[in-house]
mmCIF file of C-alpha atoms and ligand atoms in Angstrom:
data_model
loop_
_atom_site.group_PDB
_atom_site.id
_atom_site.type_symbol
_atom_site.label_atom_id
_atom_site.label_comp_id
_atom_site.label_asym_id
_atom_site.label_seq_id
_atom_site.Cartn_x
_atom_site.Cartn_y
_atom_site.Cartn_z
ATOM 1 C CA MET F 1 -60.640 -35.572 -32.218
ATOM 2 C CA PRO F 2 -61.471 -32.562 -34.352
ATOM 3 C CA ALA F 3 -62.306 -33.278 -37.933
ATOM 4 C CA ARG F 4 -59.622 -32.473 -40.546
ATOM 5 C CA TYR F 5 -62.137 -31.442 -43.142
ATOM 6 C CA PRO F 6 -65.251 -29.268 -42.924
ATOM 7 C CA THR F 7 -67.364 -31.896 -44.720
ATOM 8 C CA ARG F 8 -70.977 -32.328 -43.717
ATOM 9 C CA ARG F 9 -70.238 -35.908 -42.496
ATOM 10 C CA PRO F 10 -66.907 -37.776 -42.432
ATOM 11 C CA THR F 11 -65.577 -38.863 -45.831
ATOM 12 C CA GLU F 12 -62.770 -41.240 -46.742
ATOM 13 C CA ALA F 13 -60.415 -38.274 -46.852
ATOM 14 C CA GLU F 14 -60.826 -38.076 -43.068
ATOM 15 C CA SER F 15 -59.453 -41.572 -42.494
ATOM 16 C CA ASP F 16 -56.788 -41.472 -45.194
ATOM 17 C CA THR F 17 -53.479 -42.104 -43.430
ATOM 18 C CA SER F 18 -51.366 -42.803 -46.532
ATOM 19 C CA ASP F 19 -48.191 -40.816 -47.162
ATOM 20 C CA PRO F 20 -48.543 -37.710 -49.303
ATOM 21 C CA PHE F 21 -48.333 -38.744 -52.972
ATOM 22 C CA ASP F 22 -45.489 -37.344 -55.027
ATOM 23 C CA PRO F 23 -46.552 -37.637 -58.684
ATOM 24 C CA PRO F 24 -43.903 -38.362 -61.323
ATOM 25 C CA ALA F 25 -44.208 -34.858 -62.765
ATOM 26 C CA ASP F 26 -41.294 -35.415 -65.113
ATOM 27 C CA LEU F 27 -43.232 -38.072 -67.013
ATOM 28 C CA LEU F 28 -46.014 -35.637 -67.883
ATOM 29 C CA ASN F 29 -43.734 -33.399 -69.879
ATOM 30 C CA ARG F 30 -41.084 -35.867 -70.870
ATOM 31 C CA PRO F 31 -40.564 -36.020 -74.667
ATOM 32 C CA TRP F 32 -40.529 -39.458 -76.316
ATOM 33 C CA ILE F 33 -39.427 -40.993 -79.578
ATOM 34 C CA ASP F 34 -41.386 -43.449 -81.729
ATOM 35 C CA VAL F 35 -38.795 -45.637 -83.488
ATOM 36 C CA HIS F 36 -41.250 -47.336 -85.825
ATOM 37 C CA ASN F 37 -44.383 -45.922 -87.347
ATOM 38 C CA HIS F 38 -45.951 -45.190 -90.711
ATOM 39 C CA ALA F 39 -47.212 -41.719 -89.785
ATOM 40 C CA HIS F 40 -47.002 -40.499 -93.377
ATOM 41 C CA THR F 41 -50.024 -42.756 -94.049
ATOM 42 C CA LEU F 42 -52.069 -41.342 -91.144
ATOM 43 C CA SER F 43 -54.597 -38.524 -91.163
ATOM 44 C CA TRP F 44 -53.553 -35.020 -90.154
ATOM 45 C CA ALA F 45 -55.597 -35.403 -86.967
ATOM 46 C CA ASP F 46 -53.854 -38.635 -85.986
ATOM 47 C CA ARG F 47 -50.451 -37.083 -86.576
ATOM 48 C CA GLU F 48 -51.528 -34.116 -84.468
ATOM 49 C CA ARG F 49 -52.103 -36.569 -81.620
ATOM 50 C CA PHE F 50 -48.389 -37.395 -81.714
ATOM 51 C CA SER F 51 -47.544 -33.737 -81.049
ATOM 52 C CA LEU F 52 -50.263 -33.347 -78.423
ATOM 53 C CA ALA F 53 -48.842 -36.297 -76.510
ATOM 54 C CA GLY F 54 -45.279 -34.968 -76.564
ATOM 55 C CA CYS F 55 -43.634 -36.923 -79.364
ATOM 56 C CA ARG F 56 -40.266 -35.315 -80.080
ATOM 57 C CA SER F 57 -39.107 -37.448 -82.993
ATOM 58 C CA MET F 58 -40.241 -40.413 -85.056
ATOM 59 C CA VAL F 59 -38.929 -42.852 -87.615
ATOM 60 C CA MET F 60 -41.449 -43.202 -90.446
ATOM 61 C CA VAL F 61 -40.941 -46.525 -92.158
ATOM 62 C CA ALA F 62 -41.319 -46.262 -95.921
ATOM 63 C CA ALA F 63 -41.545 -49.962 -96.670
ATOM 64 C CA GLY F 64 -44.585 -52.164 -96.709
ATOM 65 C CA HIS F 65 -46.707 -54.078 -99.146
ATOM 66 C CA HIS F 66 -49.905 -52.741 -97.601
ATOM 67 C CA TRP F 67 -49.516 -49.574 -99.639
ATOM 68 C CA THR F 68 -48.677 -51.078 -103.015
ATOM 69 C CA PRO F 69 -51.887 -51.876 -104.896
ATOM 70 C CA TYR F 70 -50.320 -54.099 -107.557
ATOM 71 C CA ARG F 71 -49.783 -57.842 -107.264
ATOM 72 C CA PRO F 72 -47.221 -59.101 -107.897
ATOM 73 C CA VAL F 73 -45.244 -56.260 -106.358
ATOM 74 C CA ARG F 74 -42.445 -54.816 -108.456
ATOM 75 C CA ALA F 75 -39.382 -52.880 -107.415
ATOM 76 C CA GLU F 76 -40.887 -49.705 -108.859
ATOM 77 C CA ASP F 77 -43.894 -50.057 -106.531
ATOM 78 C CA VAL F 78 -41.679 -50.138 -103.434
ATOM 79 C CA ARG F 79 -39.603 -47.288 -104.831
ATOM 80 C CA TYR F 80 -42.807 -45.275 -105.029
ATOM 81 C CA LEU F 81 -43.313 -45.834 -101.285
ATOM 82 C CA TRP F 82 -39.857 -44.496 -100.499
ATOM 83 C CA ASP F 83 -40.417 -41.460 -102.709
ATOM 84 C CA ASP F 84 -43.883 -40.808 -101.331
ATOM 85 C CA ALA F 85 -42.623 -40.728 -97.734
ATOM 86 C CA LEU F 86 -39.671 -38.575 -98.708
ATOM 87 C CA ALA F 87 -41.984 -36.103 -100.427
ATOM 88 C CA ARG F 88 -44.301 -35.799 -97.400
ATOM 89 C CA ARG F 89 -41.675 -35.698 -94.678
ATOM 90 C CA SER F 90 -40.860 -32.028 -94.386
ATOM 91 C CA SER F 91 -44.476 -30.858 -94.460
ATOM 92 C CA ILE F 92 -45.205 -33.303 -91.620
ATOM 93 C CA GLU F 93 -42.520 -31.588 -89.540
ATOM 94 C CA ARG F 94 -43.897 -28.149 -90.380
ATOM 95 C CA ASP F 95 -47.465 -29.187 -89.607
ATOM 96 C CA HIS F 96 -46.809 -31.018 -86.364
ATOM 97 C CA PHE F 97 -43.424 -29.798 -85.028
ATOM 98 C CA VAL F 98 -42.310 -33.401 -84.564
ATOM 99 C CA GLU F 99 -38.960 -34.372 -86.031
ATOM 100 C CA ALA F 100 -39.875 -36.789 -88.836
ATOM 101 C CA THR F 101 -37.142 -39.083 -90.126
ATOM 102 C CA LEU F 102 -37.266 -42.039 -92.482
ATOM 103 C CA ALA F 103 -36.356 -45.684 -92.739
ATOM 104 C CA VAL F 104 -36.177 -47.158 -96.246
ATOM 105 C CA GLY F 105 -36.206 -50.853 -96.941
ATOM 106 C CA VAL F 106 -37.704 -53.895 -98.612
ATOM 107 C CA HIS F 107 -40.271 -55.667 -96.450
ATOM 108 C CA THR F 108 -40.657 -59.345 -97.197
ATOM 109 C CA GLY F 109 -44.341 -59.756 -96.304
ATOM 110 C CA VAL F 110 -45.083 -59.845 -100.037
ATOM 111 C CA ARG F 111 -42.732 -61.196 -102.677
ATOM 112 C CA VAL F 112 -41.116 -58.447 -104.731
ATOM 113 C CA GLU F 113 -40.448 -59.549 -108.305
ATOM 114 C CA ASP F 114 -37.101 -57.868 -108.911
ATOM 115 C CA PRO F 115 -35.565 -57.014 -105.526
ATOM 116 C CA ASP F 116 -32.079 -56.481 -106.972
ATOM 117 C CA ALA F 117 -33.302 -53.329 -108.705
ATOM 118 C CA LEU F 118 -34.306 -51.972 -105.282
ATOM 119 C CA LEU F 119 -31.113 -53.007 -103.587
ATOM 120 C CA ASP F 120 -29.183 -51.254 -106.373
ATOM 121 C CA ALA F 121 -31.225 -48.079 -105.867
ATOM 122 C CA MET F 122 -31.040 -48.006 -102.075
ATOM 123 C CA GLY F 123 -27.513 -46.690 -101.614
ATOM 124 C CA PRO F 124 -28.222 -43.055 -102.527
ATOM 125 C CA TYR F 125 -31.301 -43.068 -100.246
ATOM 126 C CA CYS F 126 -29.125 -44.279 -97.378
ATOM 127 C CA GLU F 127 -26.882 -41.265 -97.969
ATOM 128 C CA LEU F 128 -29.712 -38.825 -97.245
ATOM 129 C CA GLU F 129 -29.701 -36.954 -93.970
ATOM 130 C CA GLU F 130 -33.426 -37.690 -93.593
ATOM 131 C CA VAL F 131 -32.847 -41.450 -93.667
ATOM 132 C CA VAL F 132 -31.841 -42.727 -90.226
ATOM 133 C CA ALA F 133 -32.382 -46.472 -90.631
ATOM 134 C CA VAL F 134 -32.741 -49.345 -93.068
ATOM 135 C CA GLY F 135 -35.975 -51.333 -92.738
ATOM 136 C CA GLU F 136 -38.322 -52.534 -91.757
ATOM 137 C CA THR F 137 -37.220 -55.894 -93.070
ATOM 138 C CA GLY F 138 -36.673 -59.432 -91.834
ATOM 139 C CA VAL F 139 -37.480 -62.971 -92.861
ATOM 140 C CA THR F 140 -41.201 -63.699 -92.540
ATOM 141 C CA PRO F 141 -42.661 -67.202 -92.348
ATOM 142 C CA THR F 142 -45.744 -66.376 -94.406
ATOM 143 C CA GLN F 143 -46.385 -64.156 -97.381
ATOM 144 C CA GLN F 144 -49.477 -62.494 -98.666
ATOM 145 C CA GLY F 145 -50.150 -64.184 -102.009
ATOM 146 C CA ASN F 146 -47.094 -65.762 -103.609
ATOM 147 C CA ALA F 147 -44.605 -67.353 -101.251
ATOM 148 C CA TRP F 148 -41.079 -65.927 -101.185
ATOM 149 C CA PRO F 149 -38.676 -68.831 -100.598
ATOM 150 C CA MET F 150 -36.767 -68.398 -97.375
ATOM 151 C CA GLU F 151 -33.304 -68.385 -98.958
ATOM 152 C CA GLU F 152 -34.344 -65.606 -101.350
ATOM 153 C CA GLN F 153 -35.857 -63.555 -98.528
ATOM 154 C CA ARG F 154 -32.763 -64.055 -96.482
ATOM 155 C CA ALA F 155 -30.547 -62.845 -99.327
ATOM 156 C CA VAL F 156 -32.629 -59.661 -99.583
ATOM 157 C CA VAL F 157 -32.441 -59.114 -95.830
ATOM 158 C CA ARG F 158 -28.688 -59.775 -95.813
ATOM 159 C CA ALA F 159 -28.083 -57.324 -98.664
ATOM 160 C CA GLN F 160 -29.964 -54.614 -96.745
ATOM 161 C CA MET F 161 -27.901 -55.324 -93.657
ATOM 162 C CA ALA F 162 -24.720 -54.946 -95.696
ATOM 163 C CA LEU F 163 -26.033 -51.625 -97.045
ATOM 164 C CA ALA F 164 -26.820 -50.476 -93.517
ATOM 165 C CA ASP F 165 -23.332 -51.368 -92.420
ATOM 166 C CA ASP F 166 -21.806 -49.526 -95.415
ATOM 167 C CA HIS F 167 -23.759 -46.390 -94.506
ATOM 168 C CA ASP F 168 -23.420 -46.722 -90.745
ATOM 169 C CA LEU F 169 -27.173 -46.984 -90.249
ATOM 170 C CA PRO F 170 -29.105 -49.177 -87.816
ATOM 171 C CA VAL F 171 -31.531 -51.798 -89.146
ATOM 172 C CA LEU F 172 -35.139 -51.818 -88.025
ATOM 173 C CA LEU F 173 -35.995 -55.487 -87.971
ATOM 174 C CA HIS F 174 -39.538 -56.730 -88.504
ATOM 175 C CA THR F 175 -40.041 -59.788 -86.327
ATOM 176 C CA PRO F 176 -43.186 -61.940 -86.620
ATOM 177 C CA TYR F 177 -45.543 -62.375 -83.679
ATOM 178 C CA ALA F 178 -46.017 -65.852 -82.294
ATOM 179 C CA GLY F 179 -49.197 -65.301 -80.344
ATOM 180 C CA GLY F 180 -52.213 -63.106 -80.590
ATOM 181 C CA GLY F 181 -54.205 -60.697 -78.490
ATOM 182 C CA THR F 182 -57.354 -62.765 -78.620
ATOM 183 C CA ASP F 183 -58.089 -66.456 -78.163
ATOM 184 C CA ARG F 184 -60.859 -66.329 -80.713
ATOM 185 C CA SER F 185 -60.271 -66.020 -84.424
ATOM 186 C CA TYR F 186 -62.112 -63.467 -86.485
ATOM 187 C CA ARG F 187 -65.163 -64.270 -88.551
ATOM 188 C CA PRO F 188 -64.305 -65.948 -91.865
ATOM 189 C CA GLY F 189 -64.770 -63.487 -94.694
ATOM 190 C CA VAL F 190 -64.177 -60.545 -92.319
ATOM 191 C CA GLY F 191 -60.763 -61.353 -90.921
ATOM 192 C CA VAL F 192 -58.343 -59.254 -88.908
ATOM 193 C CA PRO F 193 -59.337 -55.571 -88.773
ATOM 194 C CA GLY F 194 -56.960 -53.544 -90.824
ATOM 195 C CA PHE F 195 -55.155 -55.949 -93.094
ATOM 196 C CA GLU F 196 -57.417 -55.034 -95.924
ATOM 197 C CA THR F 197 -56.255 -57.705 -98.344
ATOM 198 C CA ALA F 198 -55.983 -60.499 -95.818
ATOM 199 C CA THR F 199 -59.284 -62.207 -96.443
ATOM 200 C CA GLY F 200 -59.092 -62.398 -100.226
ATOM 201 C CA ALA F 201 -55.511 -63.349 -100.980
ATOM 202 C CA GLY F 202 -54.125 -66.520 -99.474
ATOM 203 C CA ARG F 203 -51.190 -66.633 -97.125
ATOM 204 C CA GLU F 204 -48.413 -69.022 -98.078
ATOM 205 C CA ARG F 205 -46.046 -70.455 -95.513
ATOM 206 C CA VAL F 206 -42.321 -70.831 -96.169
ATOM 207 C CA LEU F 207 -41.199 -71.818 -92.682
ATOM 208 C CA ASP F 208 -43.090 -74.489 -90.826
ATOM 209 C CA GLY F 209 -40.938 -75.734 -87.977
ATOM 210 C CA GLU F 210 -42.121 -75.761 -84.378
ATOM 211 C CA ASN F 211 -41.624 -72.038 -83.875
ATOM 212 C CA PRO F 212 -41.474 -70.295 -87.256
ATOM 213 C CA ALA F 213 -41.668 -66.811 -85.702
ATOM 214 C CA LEU F 214 -38.493 -67.397 -83.688
ATOM 215 C CA GLU F 215 -36.786 -69.251 -86.549
ATOM 216 C CA SER F 216 -37.290 -66.151 -88.690
ATOM 217 C CA VAL F 217 -35.424 -63.992 -86.202
ATOM 218 C CA GLU F 218 -32.597 -66.510 -85.971
ATOM 219 C CA HIS F 219 -32.249 -66.359 -89.752
ATOM 220 C CA ASP F 220 -32.094 -62.555 -89.519
ATOM 221 C CA ILE F 221 -29.321 -62.590 -86.943
ATOM 222 C CA GLU F 222 -27.335 -65.096 -89.010
ATOM 223 C CA ALA F 223 -27.830 -62.864 -92.045
ATOM 224 C CA ALA F 224 -26.501 -59.890 -90.057
ATOM 225 C CA ASP F 225 -23.433 -61.852 -89.018
ATOM 226 C CA GLU F 226 -22.847 -62.874 -92.642
ATOM 227 C CA ALA F 227 -23.253 -59.257 -93.766
ATOM 228 C CA GLY F 228 -20.811 -58.027 -91.127
ATOM 229 C CA LEU F 229 -23.441 -55.903 -89.382
ATOM 230 C CA ALA F 230 -22.873 -55.670 -85.630
ATOM 231 C CA GLU F 231 -25.816 -56.983 -83.628
ATOM 232 C CA GLU F 232 -25.987 -53.768 -81.601
ATOM 233 C CA ARG F 233 -26.959 -52.000 -84.848
ATOM 234 C CA ILE F 234 -30.191 -54.011 -84.998
ATOM 235 C CA VAL F 235 -33.435 -52.879 -83.380
ATOM 236 C CA ALA F 236 -35.836 -55.805 -83.418
ATOM 237 C CA SER F 237 -39.356 -54.415 -83.525
ATOM 238 C CA HIS F 238 -42.456 -56.358 -82.432
ATOM 239 C CA ALA F 239 -40.590 -57.937 -79.520
ATOM 240 C CA ASP F 240 -42.798 -60.411 -77.693
ATOM 241 C CA PRO F 241 -42.475 -63.161 -75.077
ATOM 242 C CA ASN F 242 -41.585 -65.595 -77.880
ATOM 243 C CA ASN F 243 -38.431 -63.772 -79.022
ATOM 244 C CA VAL F 244 -37.365 -61.441 -76.211
ATOM 245 C CA ASP F 245 -35.272 -63.971 -74.275
ATOM 246 C CA TYR F 246 -33.385 -64.918 -77.416
ATOM 247 C CA LEU F 247 -32.838 -61.312 -78.499
ATOM 248 C CA LEU F 248 -31.841 -59.854 -75.127
ATOM 249 C CA GLY F 249 -30.329 -63.018 -73.663
ATOM 250 C CA SER F 250 -28.371 -64.440 -76.605
ATOM 251 C CA THR F 251 -27.667 -61.487 -78.940
ATOM 252 C CA ASP F 252 -26.493 -57.873 -78.590
ATOM 253 C CA CYS F 253 -29.544 -56.533 -80.452
ATOM 254 C CA TYR F 254 -31.894 -53.894 -79.162
ATOM 255 C CA VAL F 255 -35.569 -54.786 -78.974
ATOM 256 C CA SER F 256 -38.533 -52.520 -79.516
ATOM 257 C CA PHE F 257 -41.932 -53.336 -78.060
ATOM 258 C CA THR F 258 -44.801 -52.312 -80.332
ATOM 259 C CA LEU F 259 -47.492 -50.974 -78.039
ATOM 260 C CA SER F 260 -50.324 -49.658 -80.147
ATOM 261 C CA HIS F 261 -51.903 -52.877 -81.344
ATOM 262 C CA SER F 262 -52.024 -54.986 -78.213
ATOM 263 C CA TRP F 263 -55.394 -56.302 -79.403
ATOM 264 C CA LEU F 264 -53.462 -58.050 -82.205
ATOM 265 C CA SER F 265 -50.233 -59.036 -80.483
ATOM 266 C CA GLY F 266 -51.083 -59.333 -76.799
ATOM 267 C CA VAL F 267 -47.983 -57.214 -76.047
ATOM 268 C CA THR F 268 -48.454 -54.464 -73.431
ATOM 269 C CA ALA F 269 -46.453 -52.222 -71.106
ATOM 270 C CA ALA F 270 -46.342 -55.176 -68.688
ATOM 271 C CA ASP F 271 -44.064 -56.993 -71.159
ATOM 272 C CA VAL F 272 -41.778 -53.946 -71.260
ATOM 273 C CA ALA F 273 -41.680 -53.812 -67.460
ATOM 274 C CA ALA F 274 -40.859 -57.537 -67.276
ATOM 275 C CA ALA F 275 -38.039 -57.157 -69.814
ATOM 276 C CA ILE F 276 -36.574 -54.167 -67.941
ATOM 277 C CA GLU F 277 -36.672 -56.145 -64.713
ATOM 278 C CA GLU F 278 -34.988 -59.163 -66.293
ATOM 279 C CA TYR F 279 -32.427 -57.522 -68.582
ATOM 280 C CA GLY F 280 -32.198 -53.847 -67.602
ATOM 281 C CA SER F 281 -33.275 -50.924 -69.793
ATOM 282 C CA GLU F 282 -30.051 -50.543 -71.824
ATOM 283 C CA ARG F 283 -31.256 -52.285 -74.994
ATOM 284 C CA ILE F 284 -34.991 -51.652 -74.922
ATOM 285 C CA THR F 285 -37.065 -49.169 -76.935
ATOM 286 C CA VAL F 286 -40.771 -48.841 -77.740
ATOM 287 C CA ASP F 287 -42.772 -47.987 -80.843
ATOM 288 C CA THR F 288 -46.330 -47.604 -82.089
ATOM 289 C CA ASP F 289 -46.193 -49.011 -85.653
ATOM 290 C CA CYS F 290 -49.120 -46.620 -86.205
ATOM 291 C CA ALA F 291 -50.422 -47.024 -89.735
ATOM 292 C CA ASN F 292 -53.623 -46.342 -91.588
ATOM 293 C CA VAL F 293 -54.164 -50.010 -92.487
ATOM 294 C CA LEU F 294 -54.366 -51.250 -88.931
ATOM 295 C CA ARG F 295 -56.233 -50.325 -85.748
ATOM 296 C CA THR F 296 -53.481 -48.420 -83.939
ATOM 297 C CA ASP F 297 -53.142 -45.654 -81.351
ATOM 298 C CA PRO F 298 -50.922 -42.549 -81.511
ATOM 299 C CA PHE F 299 -51.205 -42.175 -77.698
ATOM 300 C CA ALA F 300 -49.790 -45.659 -77.020
ATOM 301 C CA ILE F 301 -46.305 -44.591 -75.931
ATOM 302 C CA LYS F 302 -47.528 -41.790 -73.688
ATOM 303 C CA ARG F 303 -49.973 -44.208 -72.048
ATOM 304 C CA ALA F 304 -47.214 -46.786 -71.644
ATOM 305 C CA MET F 305 -44.959 -44.239 -69.914
ATOM 306 C CA LEU F 306 -47.563 -43.721 -67.209
ATOM 307 C CA GLU F 307 -48.342 -47.431 -67.034
ATOM 308 C CA LEU F 308 -44.661 -48.367 -66.665
ATOM 309 C CA TYR F 309 -44.449 -46.059 -63.666
ATOM 310 C CA ARG F 310 -47.565 -47.665 -62.189
ATOM 311 C CA LEU F 311 -45.961 -51.055 -62.747
ATOM 312 C CA GLY F 312 -42.998 -50.039 -60.615
ATOM 313 C CA VAL F 313 -40.462 -49.056 -63.297
ATOM 314 C CA ASP F 314 -38.131 -46.217 -62.260
ATOM 315 C CA GLU F 315 -38.545 -42.886 -64.037
ATOM 316 C CA ALA F 316 -34.935 -43.102 -65.201
ATOM 317 C CA ASP F 317 -35.631 -46.429 -66.911
ATOM 318 C CA VAL F 318 -38.785 -45.049 -68.536
ATOM 319 C CA ARG F 319 -36.759 -42.121 -69.896
ATOM 320 C CA ARG F 320 -34.095 -44.434 -71.170
ATOM 321 C CA VAL F 321 -36.550 -46.654 -73.023
ATOM 322 C CA VAL F 322 -38.720 -43.946 -74.596
ATOM 323 C CA PHE F 323 -36.062 -41.343 -75.309
ATOM 324 C CA GLU F 324 -32.399 -41.920 -74.552
ATOM 325 C CA ASN F 325 -31.952 -45.315 -76.231
ATOM 326 C CA PRO F 326 -33.750 -44.291 -79.432
ATOM 327 C CA ARG F 327 -31.834 -41.014 -79.554
ATOM 328 C CA GLU F 328 -28.517 -42.820 -79.357
ATOM 329 C CA VAL F 329 -29.293 -45.632 -81.790
ATOM 330 C CA PHE F 330 -30.988 -43.562 -84.498
ATOM 331 C CA ASP F 331 -29.030 -40.358 -83.885
ATOM 332 C CA VAL F 332 -32.226 -38.258 -83.731
ATOM 333 C CA ALA F 333 -33.646 -35.568 -81.422
ATOM 334 C CA GLY F 334 -30.230 -33.934 -81.192
HETATM 335 ZN ZN1 LIG Z 1 -44.389 -51.378 -89.456
#
């Protein structure tokens, strides 16, 4: 038989009898939406990576104790975070051509001294066109420094859910991870890379049942029901194998898989593929949670799109998860 190729000696190409490969070209140019990041804290170069990888729109979350230097944290410190993100937002769009929207909220990872002052101030922020969500917030089983009793946290979460409902905004829920990405713990005195205050200040626990991470989410959903917020207006970020069956199987919430710190959470595109297979793609989104205080990756969603295809997920489901669901829920990328 004549050789197919003019190579000096036969190569593997000669014996390759597989069907011609039809690459998923659509995925290379497909825009995507990051429903949870803190890109206003990133470097210019990291934000540029979002544009280079095809990010069309993102929700920058202006809540988080990592960026308030004072302890205890006061309402005015959190207010500063909202204002800082608001001030940077439009230049981020001009610099990077990515639609940059905001979520404002009170995160409960550190106790805030006078949360009512924040809740009183939040309404006018929720009115802004730039603000597309309330959050991230949600009961957390441990606090950095002073503990925040669960009932008080829950009241703050519930009040934010009521505000979201009043302003017809979705809530970006922070859910705690149950597991970790590594079986070994980090060196004492060094700690987890990124949480810069984690080694010095203690962590106090306010929930200590069998599964405090899942209990937290159950409290959140009860708080939403009490506040009159429909479950389908909740996007539960940091979905993981510990909470995904509850959230997709027993509630009407959306989940968002955070894909850029798998080293911390153990959550990867394989978890997204498994959830799509089990529950369909209708209530699934993805995010990066990219932030300057943690080892994170602006390319995570783009990588996951290709990986989901490799893992057997249909292109239509990939599109739904990275673009269509976020566009509908957050009313962005119009
Ligand atoms: Zn976050």
